[in-house]
Amino acid sequence: MDQEHIAGDGEGAGRRRFLAIATGAATAAGLGAVAGCAKGEGGADGQGGEQQAGGSPAPSGKPSGGGPGGFDVKAENARPGNADWPVTKPGPARAIEGFADRVSVLPGESFGLHVSTTAPRFTVSAYRMGWYGGARARLVWRSEALPGARQPEHTVDPGTRMVRTRWSRTTTVDTKDWPEGCYLLRLDAQGGEGRRFVPVTVRSASTAGRTVVVNAVATWQAYNRWGGYGSYDGPGGGYASRSLAVTFDRPYEYDDGAGLFLVYEAPLIALAERLGIPLAYTTTTDVAREKRLLEGAAAVLSLGHDEYWSPEQRAHFTAARDAGTNIAILGANCCFRRIRLEPSDLGPDRTVVCYKSSYDQDPGFKRGHPATVDFRSAPGADPENSLLGVIYDGYPVDAPYVVTHPGHWLFEGTGAKAGDRFEHLVGVEYDKVDTGFSTPRPIEILAHSPVVCEGRPSHQDTAYYTVPSGAGVFATGTMRWVEALDATGDGRNGTNHGLDARSGALTTRVTENLLRVFSAGPAGRTHPAQDNVKAVYGGS
């Protein structure tokens, strides 16, 4: 099939905006029909009056030890939380915004913040995201009041249309006594004139024996349109004007500045920390860079939307699976785009290169690097289901989730029966088992949900397979899974899609079952998959 008609390309602003809708950050204006349902075939400068951030840790002090790697998730979440962490009134668009010059740091390392604000002074508050009795965050550190300044306007690279800021470092943040985890740094302009988040991961040095949370930072950045350009379109909304490379050297566009973290990742992290599962924390760029990072991990979690992968990241996930590490794909459209990581002015791995259908224009491809096209596409086609078990089938859809195999261990305690439907849980992108590609076997289909995607009938599948190493691999097959963990049916959460309390209860219990079994070691040894593809699809 022609590249421009493969699911996900040629769609202009629509592909990006469906995620903006999910985060409540887009308006209905400008949304149009999108041909997305075709069957998927085919270091810091240190200049500019840098300030050392003062301040002090939150009163709860240093985390206690315990658990693998010396970090005790239960003890950390027993500390009092701070429910006042959200950005509810971000203020004017450029009142305050910023970015960190490192996507992740080890505990005790420092990083630079590059902040632009119209306010004369501002503060930085570091919130570690977790459970904390339902508060979902704990204040770990707050700066003194720091001098604010408006940074220069961004520029756009004429060749790649990549937005560049070249902002000076405003302050340096020391993570001494910060426990491992996922952080949102809240920037507060003086006088309440504006608030924005800056996400940072305090990553784990070792993942051995732990369940690894992997922040999908490359995907966050691909969907970031700060400065007018992202990986899907430019100011005019057309695919041809998209950035061919995007950089972490800029703030995130969405109203609160948290990228895709709060919708597609934070609910899962809260659940896992509530359960006290021994966790490790890292990012997609760390997994790509560090060949041995996942060695000995009990499980690895890909969260709600993890679309953009480098070949190195995929190789390291695959090696972990083949060594007995369980893998959970808690979204859809995972491992779809092949990217290359390059340095920026501020350090390594801060530029995400993805030329898509224009790969032959990529200087890196001409030098012998893999083409930054979809993994399933030539040249070098390597469809994602050889790792995931399922394969991306299209968007946009909004459909009920239909239980097929209620006796499976993952449905224990849910009360689900064959044919039970959970409204709106399938969307906005979905995956399926397709044995026309190289599908790992044995594989079990747990939910088989009819969908119609722009007139084309198909199915969404939730699937589980096991491999000789003992590893189990689970894929939800729907992008709304993590978001549904917060669905209460009382209007507080899930209101964008009509997700109700039944969907929230189902996804929560299945995810609890998954995390408990996957954290205990190779799931296939105790819960081997029983292939049922023929029973579901009627094929071989």
Coordinates of C-alpha atoms in Angstrom, one line a residue:
M1 CA 0.0 0.0 0.0
D2 CA 1.2 3.5 -0.8
Q3 CA 3.0 5.0 2.2
E4 CA 0.8 8.0 2.4
H5 CA -2.2 5.8 3.1
I6 CA -0.7 3.6 5.7
A7 CA -2.4 4.2 9.1
G8 CA -1.0 7.2 10.7
D9 CA 0.6 9.1 7.8
G10 CA -0.8 11.8 5.5
E11 CA -3.3 12.9 8.2
G12 CA -2.1 16.4 9.0
A13 CA -3.3 17.9 12.3
G14 CA -6.0 15.3 13.0
R15 CA -3.6 12.6 14.2
R16 CA -2.0 14.9 16.7
R17 CA -5.2 16.4 17.8
F18 CA -6.9 13.2 18.9
L19 CA -4.4 13.1 21.7
A20 CA -5.0 16.7 22.5
I21 CA -8.7 15.8 22.9
A22 CA -7.8 13.1 25.3
T23 CA -5.9 15.5 27.5
G24 CA -8.7 18.1 27.4
A25 CA -6.4 20.5 25.6
A26 CA -8.0 20.9 22.2
T27 CA -11.1 22.6 21.0
A28 CA -13.5 21.1 18.5
A29 CA -12.4 23.6 15.9
G30 CA -10.3 22.4 13.1
L31 CA -11.0 18.7 13.6
G32 CA -11.6 16.9 10.3
A33 CA -11.9 13.5 8.8
V34 CA -8.7 11.6 8.8
A35 CA -7.7 8.7 6.7
G36 CA -6.3 6.7 9.6
C37 CA -8.1 3.4 9.3
A38 CA -6.4 1.9 6.2
K39 CA -5.3 -1.6 7.2
G40 CA -1.7 -1.3 8.5
E41 CA 0.4 -2.9 5.8
G42 CA 2.7 -1.4 4.8
G43 CA 25.6 19.6 28.0
A44 CA 24.1 22.9 29.2
D45 CA 25.6 26.2 28.2
G46 CA 25.6 27.6 31.8
Q47 CA 25.3 31.1 30.5
G48 CA 23.0 34.0 31.1
G49 CA 23.2 34.6 34.8
E50 CA 22.6 31.0 36.0
Q51 CA 21.2 30.7 39.5
Q52 CA 21.7 27.8 41.9
A53 CA 18.3 27.0 43.2
G54 CA 18.0 27.3 46.9
G55 CA 15.2 25.9 49.1
S56 CA 14.8 22.8 51.1
P57 CA 13.3 19.4 51.0
A58 CA 9.8 18.7 52.1
P59 CA 9.5 18.0 55.9
S60 CA 9.2 14.2 55.4
G61 CA 12.9 14.1 54.5
K62 CA 14.9 11.2 53.1
P63 CA 13.3 7.9 51.9
S64 CA 13.9 4.8 53.8
G65 CA 15.6 1.7 52.3
G66 CA 14.2 -1.7 51.7
G67 CA 13.2 -3.7 48.6
P68 CA 15.2 -4.4 45.5
G69 CA 17.8 -1.6 44.9
G70 CA 17.3 -0.2 48.4
F71 CA 14.1 1.7 47.4
D72 CA 10.9 0.9 49.3
V73 CA 7.8 1.9 47.4
K74 CA 5.5 1.1 50.3
A75 CA 7.5 3.2 52.7
E76 CA 7.6 6.1 50.3
N77 CA 3.9 6.0 49.7
A78 CA 3.2 5.9 53.4
R79 CA 4.4 9.5 53.6
P80 CA 1.8 12.3 53.6
G81 CA 0.9 13.4 50.1
N82 CA 0.2 16.9 48.8
A83 CA -3.1 17.2 47.1
D84 CA -2.5 20.8 45.9
W85 CA 0.0 19.8 43.2
P86 CA -2.2 20.1 40.0
V87 CA -2.0 23.0 37.6
T88 CA -5.7 24.1 37.5
K89 CA -5.1 27.6 36.2
P90 CA -2.1 27.7 33.9
G91 CA -2.6 31.4 33.1
P92 CA -1.6 33.1 29.8
A93 CA 0.2 31.0 27.2
R94 CA 3.7 32.4 27.8
A95 CA 3.3 33.5 31.4
I96 CA 5.8 30.9 32.5
E97 CA 7.2 27.8 30.8
G98 CA 10.4 25.8 30.8
F99 CA 12.2 22.6 30.2
A100 CA 14.9 20.5 31.9
D101 CA 18.2 20.0 30.1
R102 CA 18.2 16.3 31.1
V103 CA 15.2 14.0 30.5
S104 CA 16.3 11.8 33.5
V105 CA 19.0 11.8 36.2
L106 CA 20.2 9.4 38.8
P107 CA 19.4 10.2 42.4
G108 CA 21.7 12.9 43.6
E109 CA 22.6 14.2 40.2
S110 CA 21.8 17.8 39.1
F111 CA 20.1 19.2 36.0
G112 CA 19.5 22.6 34.6
L113 CA 16.1 24.3 34.2
H114 CA 15.6 26.7 31.3
V115 CA 12.7 29.0 32.2
S116 CA 11.0 31.8 30.4
T117 CA 8.5 34.0 32.3
T118 CA 6.9 37.4 32.2
A119 CA 6.9 37.5 36.0
P120 CA 9.8 39.1 37.9
R121 CA 10.2 36.1 40.2
F122 CA 9.1 32.5 40.3
T123 CA 9.4 29.3 42.4
V124 CA 10.0 25.6 41.5
S125 CA 8.3 22.8 43.4
A126 CA 9.3 19.2 42.8
Y127 CA 6.5 16.7 43.2
R128 CA 7.1 13.0 43.1
M129 CA 4.1 11.3 41.5
G130 CA 2.7 8.2 43.1
W131 CA -0.2 7.1 45.2
Y132 CA 0.2 8.8 48.6
G133 CA -3.2 7.8 50.0
G134 CA -4.9 9.1 46.9
A135 CA -3.2 12.5 46.8
R136 CA -1.1 11.2 43.9
A137 CA 2.0 13.4 44.6
R138 CA 4.4 14.4 47.4
L139 CA 6.3 17.6 47.6
V140 CA 10.0 16.7 47.8
W141 CA 11.6 20.1 47.4
R142 CA 10.8 23.7 46.8
S143 CA 13.1 26.5 45.7
E144 CA 13.5 30.0 47.0
A145 CA 12.0 32.7 44.9
L146 CA 14.2 33.0 41.7
P147 CA 14.5 35.9 39.3
G148 CA 12.5 35.6 36.2
A149 CA 13.2 36.7 32.7
R150 CA 11.6 36.4 29.2
Q151 CA 13.9 34.2 27.1
P152 CA 14.5 34.8 23.3
E153 CA 12.0 33.7 20.7
H154 CA 12.6 30.3 19.2
T155 CA 13.9 29.6 15.7
V156 CA 13.0 26.9 13.2
D157 CA 15.6 24.9 11.4
P158 CA 15.0 25.4 7.6
G159 CA 16.0 21.8 6.8
T160 CA 14.1 19.8 9.3
R161 CA 11.6 22.4 10.6
M162 CA 12.8 21.6 14.1
V163 CA 12.0 24.2 16.7
R164 CA 15.1 25.4 18.6
T165 CA 15.0 27.6 21.7
R166 CA 18.7 28.1 22.7
W167 CA 17.5 29.4 26.0
S168 CA 20.0 30.1 28.8
R169 CA 20.0 28.0 31.9
T170 CA 18.0 29.7 34.5
T171 CA 18.9 27.6 37.6
T172 CA 20.5 24.3 38.6
V173 CA 18.5 21.8 40.6
D174 CA 20.2 19.2 42.8
T175 CA 18.3 16.0 43.4
K176 CA 20.1 15.1 46.6
D177 CA 17.7 13.1 48.8
W178 CA 15.2 12.8 46.1
P179 CA 13.8 9.2 45.9
E180 CA 13.6 7.4 42.5
G181 CA 10.5 8.1 40.6
C182 CA 8.5 10.2 38.1
Y183 CA 8.5 13.9 38.9
L184 CA 6.6 17.0 37.8
L185 CA 8.4 20.2 38.6
R186 CA 5.8 23.0 39.0
L187 CA 6.8 26.5 37.9
D188 CA 4.8 29.1 39.8
A189 CA 5.0 32.7 38.5
Q190 CA 5.0 35.4 41.2
G191 CA 1.5 36.7 42.0
G192 CA -0.3 33.6 40.6
E193 CA 0.2 34.9 37.0
G194 CA 0.9 31.4 35.6
R195 CA 1.8 27.8 36.4
R196 CA 3.4 25.1 34.2
F197 CA 4.9 21.6 34.8
V198 CA 8.3 20.4 33.7
P199 CA 8.5 16.5 33.7
V200 CA 11.8 14.8 34.9
T201 CA 12.5 11.2 35.8
V202 CA 14.8 10.3 38.7
R203 CA 15.8 7.0 37.2
S204 CA 16.9 3.8 38.8
A205 CA 20.5 2.7 38.5
S206 CA 19.4 -1.0 38.5
T207 CA 16.2 -2.7 37.5
A208 CA 17.1 -6.2 38.8
G209 CA 14.1 -7.9 40.5
R210 CA 11.9 -5.0 39.9
T211 CA 9.0 -4.0 37.6
V212 CA 10.2 -1.2 35.4
V213 CA 8.1 1.9 34.6
V214 CA 9.3 3.3 31.3
N215 CA 8.2 6.9 30.6
A216 CA 7.5 7.2 26.8
V217 CA 9.4 10.5 26.4
A218 CA 10.1 10.1 22.7
T219 CA 6.3 9.9 22.0
W220 CA 5.6 12.8 24.3
Q221 CA 8.0 14.9 22.2
A222 CA 6.7 13.7 18.9
Y223 CA 3.2 15.0 19.8
N224 CA 4.6 18.2 21.2
R225 CA 3.8 21.2 19.0
W226 CA 5.4 23.9 21.0
G227 CA 6.6 26.6 18.7
G228 CA 4.1 25.6 16.0
Y229 CA 5.7 22.4 14.8
G230 CA 5.6 18.7 15.8
S231 CA 6.1 15.4 14.1
Y232 CA 2.6 15.5 12.5
D233 CA 2.2 19.1 11.2
G234 CA 3.3 22.7 11.2
P235 CA 1.5 26.0 11.6
G236 CA -0.7 25.4 8.6
G237 CA -1.8 22.0 9.8
G238 CA -0.5 20.0 6.9
Y239 CA 1.5 16.8 7.0
A240 CA 4.1 18.2 4.5
S241 CA 5.0 21.0 7.0
R242 CA 5.7 18.6 9.9
S243 CA 9.0 18.5 11.7
L244 CA 11.4 15.8 10.5
A245 CA 13.2 16.0 13.9
V246 CA 12.0 17.4 17.3
T247 CA 14.0 18.3 20.3
F248 CA 13.6 18.1 24.1
D249 CA 15.1 21.6 24.2
R250 CA 11.7 23.2 24.5
P251 CA 8.7 23.2 26.8
Y252 CA 5.7 20.9 26.2
E253 CA 2.7 22.5 24.4
Y254 CA -0.3 21.2 26.4
D255 CA -1.9 23.6 28.9
D256 CA -0.2 22.2 32.0
G257 CA 3.2 21.5 30.4
A258 CA 3.2 17.8 31.5
G259 CA 3.2 16.4 28.0
L260 CA 1.2 13.1 27.8
F261 CA 2.2 12.0 31.3
L262 CA -0.9 12.7 33.3
V263 CA -3.4 10.9 31.0
Y264 CA -1.3 8.0 29.7
E265 CA 1.1 7.2 32.6
A266 CA 0.2 8.7 36.0
P267 CA -2.9 6.5 36.7
L268 CA -0.8 3.3 36.2
I269 CA 2.0 4.6 38.4
A270 CA -0.5 5.5 41.1
L271 CA -2.0 2.0 41.0
A272 CA 1.4 0.2 41.0
E273 CA 2.6 2.2 43.9
R274 CA -0.6 1.7 45.8
L275 CA 0.0 -2.1 45.5
G276 CA 3.6 -1.7 46.8
I277 CA 5.0 -3.5 43.7
P278 CA 8.8 -3.1 43.8
L279 CA 9.3 -0.6 41.0
A280 CA 12.2 0.9 39.0
Y281 CA 11.9 4.0 36.9
T282 CA 13.4 5.0 33.6
T283 CA 12.7 6.4 30.1
T284 CA 12.6 5.2 26.6
T285 CA 15.8 7.1 25.8
D286 CA 17.6 5.4 28.8
V287 CA 16.5 2.0 27.6
A288 CA 17.8 2.7 24.1
R289 CA 21.2 4.0 25.4
E290 CA 22.0 1.4 28.1
K291 CA 22.2 -2.1 26.7
R292 CA 22.1 -3.8 30.1
L293 CA 19.6 -1.6 31.9
L294 CA 16.8 -4.2 31.8
E295 CA 19.0 -7.2 32.9
G296 CA 17.3 -9.1 35.6
A297 CA 14.1 -7.0 35.6
A298 CA 11.0 -8.9 36.7
A299 CA 8.8 -7.0 34.2
V300 CA 8.9 -4.0 32.0
L301 CA 5.8 -1.7 31.5
S302 CA 5.1 0.2 28.3
L303 CA 2.4 2.7 29.3
G304 CA -0.6 4.2 27.6
H305 CA 0.9 5.6 24.4
D306 CA 4.4 4.5 23.5
E307 CA 4.5 4.9 19.7
Y308 CA 8.1 6.1 18.9
W309 CA 10.9 3.6 19.5
S310 CA 14.5 3.4 18.4
P311 CA 15.8 0.1 17.0
E312 CA 18.0 0.0 20.1
Q313 CA 15.1 0.2 22.5
R314 CA 13.3 -2.5 20.6
A315 CA 16.3 -4.8 20.7
H316 CA 16.8 -4.3 24.4
F317 CA 13.1 -5.0 25.2
T318 CA 13.3 -8.2 23.0
A319 CA 16.5 -9.3 24.7
A320 CA 14.9 -8.8 28.1
R321 CA 11.9 -10.9 27.1
D322 CA 14.2 -13.7 25.8
A323 CA 16.0 -13.7 29.2
G324 CA 12.7 -14.1 31.1
T325 CA 11.5 -10.6 31.8
N326 CA 7.8 -10.1 31.4
I327 CA 6.5 -7.3 29.2
A328 CA 3.2 -5.4 29.5
I329 CA 1.9 -3.1 26.8
L330 CA -0.7 -1.0 28.5
G331 CA -1.8 0.9 25.4
A332 CA -2.1 0.6 21.7
N333 CA -0.1 1.8 18.6
C334 CA 3.1 0.8 20.5
C335 CA 6.5 0.5 18.8
F336 CA 5.0 1.8 15.6
R337 CA 7.4 4.5 14.5
R338 CA 11.1 3.8 14.1
I339 CA 13.2 6.8 15.3
R340 CA 16.9 7.7 15.7
L341 CA 18.2 9.6 18.7
E342 CA 20.7 12.3 18.1
P343 CA 22.3 15.0 20.3
S344 CA 21.2 18.6 20.7
D345 CA 23.2 21.6 21.9
L346 CA 22.4 20.5 25.4
G347 CA 23.5 16.9 25.4
P348 CA 23.1 13.4 23.9
D349 CA 19.8 11.8 22.9
R350 CA 17.8 15.0 23.0
T351 CA 16.7 15.0 19.3
V352 CA 14.1 12.6 18.0
V353 CA 14.5 12.0 14.2
C354 CA 11.6 10.5 12.3
Y355 CA 11.3 11.3 8.6
K356 CA 8.4 8.9 8.1
S357 CA 7.5 8.7 4.4
S358 CA 10.4 11.2 3.5
Y359 CA 13.0 8.8 4.8
D360 CA 15.0 9.0 1.6
Q361 CA 15.7 12.7 2.4
D362 CA 17.3 11.8 5.8
P363 CA 21.0 12.5 5.8
G364 CA 21.3 9.7 8.5
F365 CA 19.7 7.2 6.2
K366 CA 22.1 8.2 3.4
R367 CA 25.0 7.5 5.9
G368 CA 23.7 4.0 6.5
H369 CA 21.4 4.4 9.5
P370 CA 18.0 2.5 9.5
A371 CA 15.2 4.3 7.8
T372 CA 13.1 6.3 10.2
V373 CA 9.8 4.9 8.8
D374 CA 7.1 2.8 10.5
F375 CA 8.6 -0.5 11.7
R376 CA 6.4 -2.5 9.4
S377 CA 7.4 -0.5 6.3
A378 CA 10.2 -1.0 3.8
P379 CA 13.1 -0.6 3.8
G380 CA 14.0 -2.9 6.7
A381 CA 10.4 -3.9 7.5
D382 CA 10.1 -5.5 11.0
P383 CA 6.4 -5.5 12.1
E384 CA 5.9 -4.7 15.7
N385 CA 3.8 -7.8 16.6
S386 CA 6.9 -10.0 16.7
L387 CA 7.5 -8.4 20.1
L388 CA 4.0 -7.2 21.1
G389 CA 1.9 -10.2 19.9
V390 CA -0.6 -7.7 18.5
I391 CA -0.3 -5.2 15.7
Y392 CA -1.7 -1.7 15.2
D393 CA -4.8 -1.7 13.1
G394 CA -6.1 1.9 12.9
Y395 CA -7.9 4.9 14.3
P396 CA -10.1 6.6 15.2
V397 CA -12.6 4.2 16.9
D398 CA -14.9 4.4 19.9
A399 CA -16.3 1.0 20.7
P400 CA -17.3 -1.3 23.5
Y401 CA -14.7 -3.7 24.9
V402 CA -16.0 -7.3 24.7
V403 CA -14.7 -10.0 27.0
T404 CA -14.0 -13.3 25.1
H405 CA -12.1 -15.4 27.6
P406 CA -13.5 -14.6 31.1
G407 CA -11.9 -17.7 32.7
H408 CA -8.4 -16.4 32.1
W409 CA -6.3 -15.7 35.2
L410 CA -6.2 -12.0 34.3
F411 CA -9.9 -11.7 34.7
E412 CA -10.0 -13.3 38.2
G413 CA -12.1 -11.3 40.6
T414 CA -13.6 -9.1 37.9
G415 CA -16.9 -11.0 37.7
A416 CA -16.7 -10.6 33.9
K417 CA -18.7 -13.1 31.7
A418 CA -18.3 -14.0 28.1
G419 CA -19.8 -11.3 25.9
D420 CA -19.7 -8.6 28.6
R421 CA -19.4 -5.1 27.1
F422 CA -17.6 -2.1 28.5
E423 CA -18.7 1.0 26.7
H424 CA -16.1 3.3 25.1
L425 CA -13.1 1.3 26.4
V426 CA -11.8 0.6 22.9
G427 CA -10.3 3.7 21.4
V428 CA -9.0 5.9 20.0
E429 CA -6.4 3.6 18.5
Y430 CA -6.5 -0.1 18.7
D431 CA -4.4 -3.3 18.0
K432 CA -5.4 -6.8 17.0
V433 CA -3.9 -10.3 16.6
D434 CA -3.1 -10.7 12.9
T435 CA -1.4 -14.0 11.9
G436 CA -0.8 -12.6 8.5
F437 CA 2.3 -11.2 10.2
S438 CA 4.8 -13.2 12.2
T439 CA 2.8 -13.6 15.4
P440 CA 4.3 -15.3 18.5
R441 CA 2.6 -18.5 19.5
P442 CA 1.0 -19.7 21.7
I443 CA -1.1 -16.6 22.1
E444 CA -4.4 -16.2 24.0
I445 CA -7.0 -13.6 23.0
L446 CA -8.8 -12.4 26.1
A447 CA -11.1 -9.8 24.5
H448 CA -12.2 -9.6 20.9
S449 CA -14.1 -6.4 20.3
P450 CA -15.9 -5.6 17.0
V451 CA -15.0 -2.2 15.6
V452 CA -15.8 -0.2 12.5
C453 CA -13.0 2.2 11.6
E454 CA -14.1 4.6 8.9
G455 CA -16.3 2.1 7.3
R456 CA -13.9 -0.9 7.6
P457 CA -15.1 -3.7 10.0
S458 CA -12.4 -5.2 12.2
H459 CA -11.7 -6.3 15.7
Q460 CA -9.6 -5.1 18.7
D461 CA -7.8 -7.8 20.7
T462 CA -6.4 -8.0 24.2
A463 CA -3.8 -10.8 24.1
Y464 CA -1.2 -12.7 26.2
Y465 CA 1.6 -14.9 24.9
T466 CA 4.5 -16.8 26.5
V467 CA 8.0 -17.7 25.2
P468 CA 10.5 -20.4 26.1
S469 CA 12.4 -18.2 28.5
G470 CA 9.3 -18.2 30.7
A471 CA 8.4 -14.5 30.0
G472 CA 4.9 -13.5 29.5
V473 CA 3.8 -10.6 27.2
F474 CA 0.5 -8.9 27.7
A475 CA -1.0 -6.2 25.4
T476 CA -4.3 -4.4 26.1
G477 CA -4.9 -3.5 22.5
T478 CA -6.6 -0.2 23.4
M479 CA -5.1 3.2 24.1
R480 CA -7.7 4.0 26.7
W481 CA -6.6 1.3 29.2
V482 CA -4.5 3.5 31.5
E483 CA -6.9 6.4 31.3
A484 CA -9.7 4.1 32.2
L485 CA -8.0 3.2 35.5
D486 CA -9.3 6.6 36.7
A487 CA -12.8 6.2 35.4
T488 CA -15.2 6.6 38.3
G489 CA -18.5 7.3 36.5
D490 CA -19.1 10.3 38.7
G491 CA -18.0 12.9 36.2
R492 CA -14.6 13.5 37.8
N493 CA -12.6 11.3 35.4
G494 CA -13.0 9.7 32.0
T495 CA -15.5 12.3 30.9
N496 CA -13.9 12.8 27.5
H497 CA -15.0 9.3 26.3
G498 CA -17.9 8.4 28.6
L499 CA -15.8 5.8 30.4
D500 CA -17.7 4.6 33.4
A501 CA -17.1 3.0 36.8
R502 CA -17.5 -0.5 35.3
S503 CA -14.6 0.1 32.9
G504 CA -12.6 1.6 35.8
A505 CA -13.2 -1.5 38.0
L506 CA -12.4 -3.9 35.2
T507 CA -9.2 -2.3 34.1
T508 CA -8.1 -1.8 37.7
R509 CA -8.6 -5.5 38.7
V510 CA -7.0 -6.9 35.5
T511 CA -4.0 -4.6 36.0
E512 CA -3.7 -5.6 39.6
N513 CA -3.7 -9.3 38.6
L514 CA -1.1 -8.5 35.9
L515 CA 1.2 -6.6 38.1
R516 CA 1.2 -9.1 41.0
V517 CA 1.9 -12.1 38.7
F518 CA 4.5 -10.2 36.5
S519 CA 6.4 -8.9 39.5
A520 CA 6.9 -12.4 40.8
G521 CA 9.1 -13.5 37.9
P522 CA 8.6 -15.2 34.5
A523 CA 4.9 -15.5 34.2
G524 CA 4.9 -18.3 31.6
R525 CA 6.3 -20.7 34.1
T526 CA 3.2 -20.5 36.2
H527 CA 0.7 -19.1 33.7
P528 CA 1.6 -20.5 30.3
A529 CA -0.5 -19.2 27.4
Q530 CA -3.0 -21.6 25.8
D531 CA -3.4 -20.7 22.1
N532 CA -7.0 -19.9 21.1
V533 CA -6.5 -18.0 17.8
K534 CA -8.3 -20.6 15.8
A535 CA -11.3 -20.6 18.2
V536 CA -11.6 -16.8 18.0
Y537 CA -10.7 -16.2 14.3
G538 CA -11.4 -19.6 12.8
G539 CA -8.0 -19.7 11.1
S540 CA -4.8 -21.6 11.9

